PDB file of C-alpha atoms in Angstrom:
ATOM      1  CA  MET A   1       3.324 -14.789  18.547  1.00 56.00           C
ATOM      2  CA  SER A   2       3.857 -11.013  18.603  1.00 64.00           C
ATOM      3  CA  ASP A   3       1.521  -8.841  16.634  1.00 83.00           C
ATOM      4  CA  PRO A   4       3.644  -6.966  14.049  1.00 87.00           C
ATOM      5  CA  LEU A   5       1.129  -4.179  13.499  1.00 86.00           C
ATOM      6  CA  THR A   6       0.828  -3.424  17.249  1.00 88.00           C
ATOM      7  CA  GLN A   7       4.698  -3.468  17.544  1.00 88.00           C
ATOM      8  CA  VAL A   8       5.168  -1.013  14.661  1.00 88.00           C
ATOM      9  CA  VAL A   9       2.585   1.472  15.938  1.00 89.00           C
ATOM     10  CA  GLY A  10       4.013   1.234  19.429  1.00 87.00           C
ATOM     11  CA  LEU A  11       7.543   2.032  18.154  1.00 83.00           C
ATOM     12  CA  LEU A  12       6.186   5.008  16.115  1.00 87.00           C
ATOM     13  CA  GLN A  13       5.319   6.744  19.423  1.00 86.00           C
ATOM     14  CA  PRO A  14       2.331   8.803  18.128  1.00 89.00           C
ATOM     15  CA  SER A  15       1.897  12.149  19.780  1.00 86.00           C
ATOM     16  CA  ALA A  16      -1.027  14.563  19.288  1.00 73.00           C
ATOM     17  CA  SER A  17      -0.371  17.965  17.668  1.00 70.00           C
ATOM     18  CA  PHE A  18      -3.872  19.230  17.119  1.00 83.00           C
ATOM     19  CA  SER A  19      -7.465  18.175  16.478  1.00 87.00           C
ATOM     20  CA  LYS A  20     -10.392  20.335  15.375  1.00 91.00           C
ATOM     21  CA  LEU A  21     -13.962  20.309  14.173  1.00 93.00           C
ATOM     22  CA  VAL A  22     -14.382  21.724  10.699  1.00 95.00           C
ATOM     23  CA  ILE A  23     -17.792  22.943   9.401  1.00 95.00           C
ATOM     24  CA  ALA A  24     -18.152  23.944   5.799  1.00 94.00           C
ATOM     25  CA  SER A  25     -20.741  25.211   3.379  1.00 92.00           C
ATOM     26  CA  GLY A  26     -20.881  26.095  -0.331  1.00 90.00           C
ATOM     27  CA  PRO A  27     -17.779  25.819  -2.526  1.00 92.00           C
ATOM     28  CA  TRP A  28     -14.536  25.583  -0.556  1.00 93.00           C
ATOM     29  CA  ALA A  29     -11.015  24.257  -0.858  1.00 93.00           C
ATOM     30  CA  VAL A  30      -8.077  24.003   1.556  1.00 92.00           C
ATOM     31  CA  ARG A  31      -4.582  22.870   0.594  1.00 91.00           C
ATOM     32  CA  ARG A  32      -1.795  21.895   2.998  1.00 90.00           C
ATOM     33  CA  SER A  33       1.872  21.446   2.383  1.00 89.00           C
ATOM     34  CA  ASP A  34       3.945  20.024   5.204  1.00 85.00           C
ATOM     35  CA  ASP A  35       7.760  19.473   4.875  1.00 84.00           C
ATOM     36  CA  ASP A  36       7.658  17.104   7.890  1.00 84.00           C
ATOM     37  CA  GLY A  37       4.910  14.950   6.448  1.00 88.00           C
ATOM     38  CA  ARG A  38       2.984  14.665   9.689  1.00 89.00           C
ATOM     39  CA  PRO A  39       0.193  12.058   9.819  1.00 92.00           C
ATOM     40  CA  PHE A  40      -3.238  13.417   8.942  1.00 92.00           C
ATOM     41  CA  TYR A  41      -6.591  11.848   9.823  1.00 93.00           C
ATOM     42  CA  CYS A  42     -10.205  12.808   9.209  1.00 93.00           C
ATOM     43  CA  ALA A  43     -13.592  11.453  10.329  1.00 95.00           C
ATOM     44  CA  MET A  44     -16.578  12.610   8.331  1.00 93.00           C
ATOM     45  CA  LEU A  45     -19.491  13.342  10.610  1.00 94.00           C
ATOM     46  CA  GLU A  46     -21.950  14.845   7.995  1.00 94.00           C
ATOM     47  CA  GLY A  47     -21.960  15.425   4.269  1.00 95.00           C
ATOM     48  CA  ALA A  48     -19.133  14.627   1.753  1.00 96.00           C
ATOM     49  CA  CYS A  49     -15.945  16.067   0.464  1.00 96.00           C
ATOM     50  CA  ARG A  50     -13.092  15.349  -1.879  1.00 96.00           C
ATOM     51  CA  LEU A  51      -9.547  14.481  -0.645  1.00 96.00           C
ATOM     52  CA  TRP A  52      -6.577  14.694  -2.900  1.00 94.00           C
ATOM     53  CA  VAL A  53      -3.119  13.373  -1.746  1.00 92.00           C
ATOM     54  CA  ALA A  54      -0.057  13.888  -3.930  1.00 88.00           C
ATOM     55  CA  GLY A  55       0.652  10.691  -5.832  1.00 84.00           C
ATOM     56  CA  GLN A  56      -2.786   9.174  -5.062  1.00 85.00           C
ATOM     57  CA  ALA A  57      -6.032   9.205  -6.953  1.00 88.00           C
ATOM     58  CA  PRO A  58      -8.733  11.613  -5.520  1.00 92.00           C
ATOM     59  CA  VAL A  59     -10.957  10.040  -2.883  1.00 94.00           C
ATOM     60  CA  THR A  60     -14.561  10.987  -2.039  1.00 96.00           C
ATOM     61  CA  LEU A  61     -15.173  10.964   1.662  1.00 96.00           C
ATOM     62  CA  GLU A  62     -18.777  10.381   2.786  1.00 95.00           C
ATOM     63  CA  GLN A  63     -20.567  10.483   6.137  1.00 94.00           C
ATOM     64  CA  GLY A  64     -19.161   7.769   8.317  1.00 93.00           C
ATOM     65  CA  ASP A  65     -15.831   7.535   6.435  1.00 94.00           C
ATOM     66  CA  PHE A  66     -12.449   7.636   8.124  1.00 94.00           C
ATOM     67  CA  VAL A  67      -9.205   8.442   6.292  1.00 93.00           C
ATOM     68  CA  LEU A  68      -5.550   8.294   7.463  1.00 92.00           C
ATOM     69  CA  VAL A  69      -2.485   9.582   5.614  1.00 92.00           C
ATOM     70  CA  PRO A  70       0.556   8.310   7.607  1.00 91.00           C
ATOM     71  CA  ALA A  71       2.875  10.813   5.860  1.00 90.00           C
ATOM     72  CA  ALA A  72       0.902  13.789   4.543  1.00 91.00           C
ATOM     73  CA  PHE A  73       3.372  16.049   2.677  1.00 92.00           C
ATOM     74  CA  ASP A  74       1.004  17.665   0.120  1.00 93.00           C
ATOM     75  CA  PHE A  75      -2.772  17.244   0.214  1.00 94.00           C
ATOM     76  CA  SER A  76      -6.014  19.159  -0.202  1.00 93.00           C
ATOM     77  CA  THR A  77      -9.711  18.810   0.784  1.00 94.00           C
ATOM     78  CA  SER A  78     -12.522  20.483  -1.097  1.00 94.00           C
ATOM     79  CA  SER A  79     -16.325  20.470  -1.617  1.00 94.00           C
ATOM     80  CA  LEU A  80     -17.499  17.919  -4.173  1.00 93.00           C
ATOM     81  CA  GLU A  81     -17.864  20.792  -6.617  1.00 90.00           C
ATOM     82  CA  PRO A  82     -14.655  22.744  -5.980  1.00 87.00           C
ATOM     83  CA  PRO A  83     -14.568  26.552  -6.279  1.00 88.00           C
ATOM     84  CA  LEU A  84     -13.217  28.221  -9.403  1.00 85.00           C
ATOM     85  CA  GLU A  85      -9.437  28.496  -9.613  1.00 82.00           C
ATOM     86  CA  GLY A  86      -8.200  31.523  -7.707  1.00 77.00           C
ATOM     87  CA  PHE A  87     -11.187  31.552  -5.343  1.00 83.00           C
ATOM     88  CA  GLU A  88      -9.999  32.082  -1.766  1.00 81.00           C
ATOM     89  CA  THR A  89     -11.938  30.112   0.823  1.00 88.00           C
ATOM     90  CA  GLN A  90     -12.990  32.131   3.901  1.00 88.00           C
ATOM     91  CA  ARG A  91     -11.761  30.430   7.100  1.00 90.00           C
ATOM     92  CA  THR A  92     -13.005  31.490  10.468  1.00 91.00           C
ATOM     93  CA  GLU A  93     -12.378  30.068  14.013  1.00 91.00           C
ATOM     94  CA  VAL A  94     -15.882  30.475  15.461  1.00 90.00           C
ATOM     95  CA  SER A  95     -14.966  28.969  18.854  1.00 89.00           C
ATOM     96  CA  PRO A  96     -11.876  27.277  20.288  1.00 88.00           C
ATOM     97  CA  GLY A  97     -11.153  24.158  18.119  1.00 88.00           C
ATOM     98  CA  VAL A  98     -14.092  24.850  15.802  1.00 92.00           C
ATOM     99  CA  PHE A  99     -13.437  26.238  12.275  1.00 93.00           C
ATOM    100  CA  ARG A 100     -15.888  27.446   9.648  1.00 94.00           C
ATOM    101  CA  LEU A 101     -15.111  27.230   5.893  1.00 93.00           C
ATOM    102  CA  GLY A 102     -17.166  29.379   3.603  1.00 86.00           C
ATOM    103  CA  GLY A 103     -19.710  32.070   4.498  1.00 78.00           C
ATOM    104  CA  LEU A 104     -20.964  32.134   8.098  1.00 79.00           C
ATOM    105  CA  ASP A 105     -24.554  32.730   6.970  1.00 80.00           C
ATOM    106  CA  ALA A 106     -25.050  29.652   4.799  1.00 80.00           C
ATOM    107  CA  SER A 107     -26.328  26.422   6.262  1.00 87.00           C
ATOM    108  CA  PRO A 108     -23.504  23.984   6.796  1.00 89.00           C
ATOM    109  CA  ASP A 109     -23.459  20.822   4.625  1.00 91.00           C
ATOM    110  CA  VAL A 110     -20.173  19.282   5.882  1.00 94.00           C
ATOM    111  CA  ARG A 111     -19.004  18.523   9.437  1.00 95.00           C
ATOM    112  CA  MET A 112     -15.727  16.661   9.969  1.00 95.00           C
ATOM    113  CA  LEU A 113     -13.167  16.060  12.694  1.00 94.00           C
ATOM    114  CA  VAL A 114      -9.638  16.477  11.409  1.00 93.00           C
ATOM    115  CA  GLY A 115      -6.274  16.314  13.040  1.00 91.00           C
ATOM    116  CA  HIS A 116      -2.533  15.923  12.772  1.00 90.00           C
ATOM    117  CA  CYS A 117      -0.268  13.935  15.005  1.00 89.00           C
ATOM    118  CA  ALA A 118       3.419  13.414  15.122  1.00 89.00           C
ATOM    119  CA  PHE A 119       5.533  10.220  15.197  1.00 89.00           C
ATOM    120  CA  VAL A 120       8.245  10.771  17.826  1.00 84.00           C
ATOM    121  CA  ALA A 121      10.372   7.801  16.887  1.00 79.00           C
ATOM    122  CA  ALA A 122      13.740   8.613  15.312  1.00 71.00           C
ATOM    123  CA  ASP A 123      13.182   5.861  12.741  1.00 74.00           C
ATOM    124  CA  ALA A 124       9.596   6.887  11.870  1.00 84.00           C
ATOM    125  CA  LYS A 125      10.476   7.126   8.210  1.00 82.00           C
ATOM    126  CA  LEU A 126      11.434   3.441   8.100  1.00 78.00           C
ATOM    127  CA  LEU A 127       8.342   2.337  10.050  1.00 83.00           C
ATOM    128  CA  VAL A 128       5.966   4.451   8.050  1.00 86.00           C
ATOM    129  CA  SER A 129       7.318   2.901   4.863  1.00 81.00           C
ATOM    130  CA  LEU A 130       5.786  -0.394   6.116  1.00 82.00           C
ATOM    131  CA  LEU A 131       2.291   1.176   6.145  1.00 84.00           C
ATOM    132  CA  PRO A 132      -0.088   2.086   3.252  1.00 83.00           C
ATOM    133  CA  GLN A 133       0.251   5.605   1.896  1.00 84.00           C
ATOM    134  CA  LEU A 134      -3.454   6.225   2.359  1.00 88.00           C
ATOM    135  CA  VAL A 135      -5.971   4.377   4.504  1.00 89.00           C
ATOM    136  CA  HIS A 136      -9.680   4.877   3.705  1.00 91.00           C
ATOM    137  CA  VAL A 137     -12.200   3.045   5.838  1.00 91.00           C
ATOM    138  CA  ARG A 138     -15.942   3.092   5.332  1.00 90.00           C
ATOM    139  CA  GLY A 139     -18.756   2.195   7.829  1.00 87.00           C
ATOM    140  CA  GLN A 140     -16.544   1.692  10.937  1.00 88.00           C
ATOM    141  CA  GLY A 141     -18.265   3.871  13.560  1.00 89.00           C
ATOM    142  CA  ARG A 142     -15.715   3.023  16.272  1.00 91.00           C
ATOM    143  CA  LEU A 143     -13.068   5.053  14.375  1.00 92.00           C
ATOM    144  CA  THR A 144     -15.292   8.156  14.479  1.00 92.00           C
ATOM    145  CA  THR A 145     -15.850   7.522  18.218  1.00 93.00           C
ATOM    146  CA  LEU A 146     -12.087   7.328  18.759  1.00 92.00           C
ATOM    147  CA  VAL A 147     -11.441  10.532  16.801  1.00 92.00           C
ATOM    148  CA  GLU A 148     -14.157  12.284  18.999  1.00 92.00           C
ATOM    149  CA  GLN A 149     -12.354  11.036  22.072  1.00 92.00           C
ATOM    150  CA  VAL A 150      -8.987  12.345  20.833  1.00 90.00           C
ATOM    151  CA  ASN A 151     -10.627  15.752  20.004  1.00 88.00           C
ATOM    152  CA  ASP A 152     -12.188  15.901  23.463  1.00 89.00           C
ATOM    153  CA  GLU A 153      -8.944  14.927  25.248  1.00 88.00           C
ATOM    154  CA  THR A 154      -6.973  17.473  23.224  1.00 84.00           C
ATOM    155  CA  ARG A 155      -9.223  20.240  24.410  1.00 82.00           C
ATOM    156  CA  ALA A 156      -9.341  19.113  28.040  1.00 81.00           C
ATOM    157  CA  ASP A 157      -6.714  20.075  30.726  1.00 77.00           C
ATOM    158  CA  ARG A 158      -6.992  16.874  32.732  1.00 86.00           C
ATOM    159  CA  PRO A 159      -4.199  15.010  34.667  1.00 88.00           C
ATOM    160  CA  GLY A 160      -2.574  12.411  32.482  1.00 86.00           C
ATOM    161  CA  ARG A 161      -3.658  14.148  29.239  1.00 85.00           C
ATOM    162  CA  ASP A 162      -0.464  13.264  27.176  1.00 85.00           C
ATOM    163  CA  VAL A 163      -0.504   9.593  28.280  1.00 88.00           C
ATOM    164  CA  VAL A 164      -4.225   9.205  27.447  1.00 90.00           C
ATOM    165  CA  LEU A 165      -3.778  10.906  24.064  1.00 89.00           C
ATOM    166  CA  THR A 166      -0.814   8.637  23.172  1.00 89.00           C
ATOM    167  CA  ARG A 167      -2.886   5.505  24.015  1.00 90.00           C
ATOM    168  CA  LEU A 168      -5.916   6.796  22.175  1.00 91.00           C
ATOM    169  CA  LEU A 169      -3.816   7.551  19.053  1.00 91.00           C
ATOM    170  CA  GLU A 170      -2.218   4.120  19.208  1.00 91.00           C
ATOM    171  CA  VAL A 171      -5.657   2.431  19.355  1.00 92.00           C
ATOM    172  CA  LEU A 172      -6.951   4.740  16.601  1.00 92.00           C
ATOM    173  CA  LEU A 173      -4.013   3.903  14.298  1.00 91.00           C
ATOM    174  CA  ILE A 174      -4.267   0.170  14.975  1.00 90.00           C
ATOM    175  CA  GLU A 175      -8.041   0.186  14.396  1.00 90.00           C
ATOM    176  CA  ALA A 176      -7.656   2.096  11.170  1.00 89.00           C
ATOM    177  CA  LEU A 177      -4.855  -0.023   9.799  1.00 87.00           C
ATOM    178  CA  ARG A 178      -6.379  -3.375  10.619  1.00 83.00           C
ATOM    179  CA  SER A 179      -9.779  -2.201   9.199  1.00 82.00           C
ATOM    180  CA  SER A 180      -8.037  -1.592   5.875  1.00 78.00           C
ATOM    181  CA  ALA A 181      -5.854  -4.718   5.762  1.00 68.00           C
ATOM    182  CA  GLY A 182      -6.337  -6.971   2.865  1.00 66.00           C
ATOM    183  CA  PRO A 183      -5.065  -7.870  -0.643  1.00 66.00           C
ATOM    184  CA  THR A 184      -6.165  -4.416  -1.923  1.00 66.00           C
ATOM    185  CA  ALA A 185      -3.837  -2.556   0.362  1.00 69.00           C
ATOM    186  CA  SER A 186      -0.732  -1.024  -1.036  1.00 71.00           C
ATOM    187  CA  PRO A 187       2.448  -3.104  -0.688  1.00 78.00           C
ATOM    188  CA  GLY A 188       3.628  -3.184   2.973  1.00 84.00           C
ATOM    189  CA  LEU A 189       3.081  -4.771   6.279  1.00 87.00           C
ATOM    190  CA  LEU A 190      -0.757  -4.887   6.062  1.00 84.00           C
ATOM    191  CA  ARG A 191      -0.733  -6.631   2.683  1.00 87.00           C
ATOM    192  CA  GLY A 192       1.833  -9.067   3.949  1.00 89.00           C
ATOM    193  CA  LEU A 193      -0.272  -9.921   7.002  1.00 88.00           C
ATOM    194  CA  ALA A 194      -3.280 -10.539   4.711  1.00 87.00           C
ATOM    195  CA  ASP A 195      -1.434 -13.423   3.077  1.00 91.00           C
ATOM    196  CA  ASP A 196      -1.715 -16.439   5.399  1.00 92.00           C
ATOM    197  CA  HIS A 197       1.711 -17.805   4.447  1.00 96.00           C
ATOM    198  CA  LEU A 198       3.549 -14.455   4.651  1.00 95.00           C
ATOM    199  CA  ALA A 199       1.847 -13.657   7.935  1.00 93.00           C
ATOM    200  CA  VAL A 200       3.599 -16.635   9.412  1.00 95.00           C
ATOM    201  CA  ALA A 201       6.985 -15.387   8.292  1.00 96.00           C
ATOM    202  CA  LEU A 202       6.270 -11.834   9.408  1.00 94.00           C
ATOM    203  CA  ARG A 203       5.205 -12.918  12.903  1.00 93.00           C
ATOM    204  CA  LEU A 204       8.211 -15.108  13.273  1.00 94.00           C
ATOM    205  CA  ILE A 205      10.563 -12.225  12.396  1.00 94.00           C
ATOM    206  CA  HIS A 206       8.751  -9.926  14.834  1.00 92.00           C
ATOM    207  CA  ASP A 207       8.460 -12.603  17.550  1.00 90.00           C
ATOM    208  CA  ARG A 208      12.053 -13.856  17.323  1.00 93.00           C
ATOM    209  CA  PRO A 209      14.323 -11.062  15.813  1.00 92.00           C
ATOM    210  CA  THR A 210      17.337 -12.628  17.483  1.00 93.00           C
ATOM    211  CA  HIS A 211      17.020 -15.868  15.550  1.00 95.00           C
ATOM    212  CA  ALA A 212      19.461 -16.355  12.582  1.00 93.00           C
ATOM    213  CA  TRP A 213      16.616 -16.447  10.023  1.00 96.00           C
ATOM    214  CA  THR A 214      17.300 -17.512   6.449  1.00 96.00           C
ATOM    215  CA  VAL A 215      14.888 -17.354   3.485  1.00 97.00           C
ATOM    216  CA  VAL A 216      15.016 -21.182   3.444  1.00 97.00           C
ATOM    217  CA  GLU A 217      13.911 -21.490   7.074  1.00 97.00           C
ATOM    218  CA  LEU A 218      11.179 -18.835   6.827  1.00 97.00           C
ATOM    219  CA  ALA A 219       9.913 -20.526   3.653  1.00 97.00           C
ATOM    220  CA  ARG A 220       9.769 -23.883   5.391  1.00 97.00           C
ATOM    221  CA  GLN A 221       7.851 -22.349   8.375  1.00 97.00           C
ATOM    222  CA  ALA A 222       5.490 -20.595   5.965  1.00 97.00           C
ATOM    223  CA  ALA A 223       4.904 -23.703   3.895  1.00 97.00           C
ATOM    224  CA  LEU A 224       6.258 -22.233   0.724  1.00 97.00           C
ATOM    225  CA  SER A 225       9.196 -22.901  -1.564  1.00 97.00           C
ATOM    226  CA  ARG A 226      12.247 -20.522  -1.155  1.00 97.00           C
ATOM    227  CA  SER A 227      11.639 -18.861  -4.437  1.00 97.00           C
ATOM    228  CA  THR A 228       7.908 -18.434  -3.913  1.00 97.00           C
ATOM    229  CA  LEU A 229       8.447 -16.866  -0.428  1.00 97.00           C
ATOM    230  CA  PHE A 230      11.084 -14.521  -1.792  1.00 97.00           C
ATOM    231  CA  GLU A 231       9.041 -13.308  -4.760  1.00 97.00           C
ATOM    232  CA  ARG A 232       5.716 -13.125  -2.871  1.00 96.00           C
ATOM    233  CA  PHE A 233       7.371 -11.277   0.016  1.00 96.00           C
ATOM    234  CA  ARG A 234       8.882  -8.699  -2.336  1.00 94.00           C
ATOM    235  CA  GLN A 235       5.531  -8.308  -4.134  1.00 93.00           C
ATOM    236  CA  GLU A 236       3.291  -8.049  -1.092  1.00 91.00           C
ATOM    237  CA  VAL A 237       5.544  -6.433   1.499  1.00 91.00           C
ATOM    238  CA  GLY A 238       7.657  -4.302  -0.940  1.00 88.00           C
ATOM    239  CA  VAL A 239      11.096  -5.560   0.231  1.00 91.00           C
ATOM    240  CA  ALA A 240      12.908  -8.824   0.295  1.00 95.00           C
ATOM    241  CA  PRO A 241      12.660 -11.007   3.514  1.00 96.00           C
ATOM    242  CA  MET A 242      16.238 -10.412   4.749  1.00 96.00           C
ATOM    243  CA  GLU A 243      15.934  -6.659   4.012  1.00 94.00           C
ATOM    244  CA  TYR A 244      12.740  -6.604   6.092  1.00 94.00           C
ATOM    245  CA  LEU A 245      14.483  -8.484   8.889  1.00 95.00           C
ATOM    246  CA  LEU A 246      17.411  -6.032   8.876  1.00 94.00           C
ATOM    247  CA  GLY A 247      14.996  -3.009   8.940  1.00 90.00           C
ATOM    248  CA  TRP A 248      13.132  -4.505  11.901  1.00 92.00           C
ATOM    249  CA  ARG A 249      16.287  -5.243  13.812  1.00 94.00           C
ATOM    250  CA  MET A 250      17.544  -1.681  13.335  1.00 92.00           C
ATOM    251  CA  ALA A 251      14.199  -0.254  14.439  1.00 89.00           C
ATOM    252  CA  LEU A 252      14.420  -2.296  17.589  1.00 91.00           C
ATOM    253  CA  ALA A 253      18.084  -1.318  18.098  1.00 92.00           C
ATOM    254  CA  LYS A 254      17.275   2.363  17.746  1.00 89.00           C
ATOM    255  CA  ASP A 255      14.514   2.052  20.247  1.00 88.00           C
ATOM    256  CA  LEU A 256      16.825   0.337  22.782  1.00 90.00           C
ATOM    257  CA  LEU A 257      19.633   2.850  22.339  1.00 89.00           C
ATOM    258  CA  ARG A 258      17.238   5.745  22.671  1.00 83.00           C
ATOM    259  CA  ARG A 259      15.274   4.482  25.688  1.00 76.00           C
ATOM    260  CA  GLU A 260      17.599   2.347  27.789  1.00 71.00           C
ATOM    261  CA  LYS A 261      21.005   2.563  29.358  1.00 79.00           C
ATOM    262  CA  VAL A 262      22.371  -0.499  27.704  1.00 85.00           C
ATOM    263  CA  SER A 263      25.774  -1.196  26.169  1.00 90.00           C
ATOM    264  CA  VAL A 264      26.239  -1.720  22.460  1.00 93.00           C
ATOM    265  CA  ALA A 265      27.084  -5.418  23.135  1.00 93.00           C
ATOM    266  CA  GLN A 266      23.787  -5.865  25.027  1.00 94.00           C
ATOM    267  CA  VAL A 267      21.828  -4.258  22.082  1.00 94.00           C
ATOM    268  CA  ALA A 268      23.625  -6.414  19.601  1.00 95.00           C
ATOM    269  CA  GLU A 269      22.589  -9.548  21.534  1.00 94.00           C
ATOM    270  CA  ARG A 270      18.976  -8.426  21.881  1.00 93.00           C
ATOM    271  CA  VAL A 271      18.544  -7.846  18.128  1.00 94.00           C
ATOM    272  CA  GLY A 272      20.243 -10.963  16.845  1.00 93.00           C
ATOM    273  CA  TYR A 273      23.969 -10.187  16.308  1.00 94.00           C
ATOM    274  CA  SER A 274      26.725 -12.513  17.610  1.00 91.00           C
ATOM    275  CA  SER A 275      29.168  -9.637  18.397  1.00 93.00           C
ATOM    276  CA  ALA A 276      29.157  -5.960  19.118  1.00 94.00           C
ATOM    277  CA  SER A 277      31.515  -5.275  16.176  1.00 94.00           C
ATOM    278  CA  THR A 278      29.262  -7.090  13.667  1.00 95.00           C
ATOM    279  CA  PHE A 279      26.282  -5.145  14.935  1.00 95.00           C
ATOM    280  CA  SER A 280      28.106  -1.840  14.843  1.00 95.00           C
ATOM    281  CA  VAL A 281      29.109  -2.334  11.193  1.00 95.00           C
ATOM    282  CA  ALA A 282      25.531  -3.227  10.216  1.00 94.00           C
ATOM    283  CA  PHE A 283      24.061  -0.381  12.260  1.00 94.00           C
ATOM    284  CA  ALA A 284      26.442   2.212  10.845  1.00 94.00           C
ATOM    285  CA  ARG A 285      25.807   1.008   7.323  1.00 93.00           C
ATOM    286  CA  SER A 286      22.023   1.185   7.771  1.00 90.00           C
ATOM    287  CA  VAL A 287      21.695   4.292   9.936  1.00 88.00           C
ATOM    288  CA  GLY A 288      24.727   6.278   8.849  1.00 90.00           C
ATOM    289  CA  THR A 289      26.325   6.612  12.282  1.00 92.00           C
ATOM    290  CA  PRO A 290      27.793   4.177  14.788  1.00 94.00           C
ATOM    291  CA  PRO A 291      25.461   2.976  17.549  1.00 93.00           C
ATOM    292  CA  ILE A 292      27.457   4.531  20.360  1.00 91.00           C
ATOM    293  CA  LEU A 293      27.263   8.002  18.719  1.00 92.00           C
ATOM    294  CA  TYR A 294      23.575   7.495  17.924  1.00 90.00           C
ATOM    295  CA  ALA A 295      22.810   6.709  21.545  1.00 87.00           C
ATOM    296  CA  ARG A 296      24.717   9.833  22.795  1.00 85.00           C
ATOM    297  CA  GLU A 297      22.870  12.098  20.340  1.00 84.00           C
ATOM    298  CA  GLN A 298      19.493  10.648  21.177  1.00 78.00           C
ATOM    299  CA  ARG A 299      20.008  11.087  24.897  1.00 71.00           C
ATOM    300  CA  LYS A 300      20.807  14.709  24.451  1.00 65.00           C
ATOM    301  CA  VAL A 301      17.346  15.300  22.914  1.00 55.00           C
TER     302      VAL A 301
END
């Protein structure tokens, strides 16, 4: 069967924006507000700091920790003992890609690799909604290694840089997300995959999106009653089974319309609709524009 997590990350089309090494000492605080909600990640190399993301409880990051915020609109990082309100943290770029927080003379007590990336996919908002709002992983050294490789590739001017960065970011995201999968994850794809019964239903949807799935058939395949599957799916994944199926079909349709020169009828068939007209109505209702106009607009970009 297809791996839903790998499919979602692939469709997101991650692209690197920047990555940097941050060294800090003494009391410091940095706040970021981003209207686009770009993904933010951080690997703690040394020391500890506090991360606050709007709508989430504060998180203490320690050496060896990795954190990913798939949609970082408003967040801040600070020393464990934050500075007094109104204090302005001194920020200095001491060398390309290396930033110092606090006084330059004090011995650094924090070193961390931080970065932002972008999700190129036109339906990134839908796909990100399937992921946890905050991923905090402890004691997984391979994530730090991957961030170091991303940072190194960002600085380098080698042939194939963009392709390598895309692949590194895909691996980084998959590693981070699967390392945090489990019943304690926030509702979404990861928590659904942690449930053995729901994982069967999710993999079937991803593996055979063209099949005329019903809640009854998915429940039978997952060895659950119809009502149990429906309620557990809503509780763990965050949406009803048929709503998830619709969202996945629309994500695939957008990808096909954006990437390939195919007709609306061909797209309809490849995402599970019996006719182009039925698909067009569903697409327009979900996306807000007919598929043929969506394809034209995307190909102009």
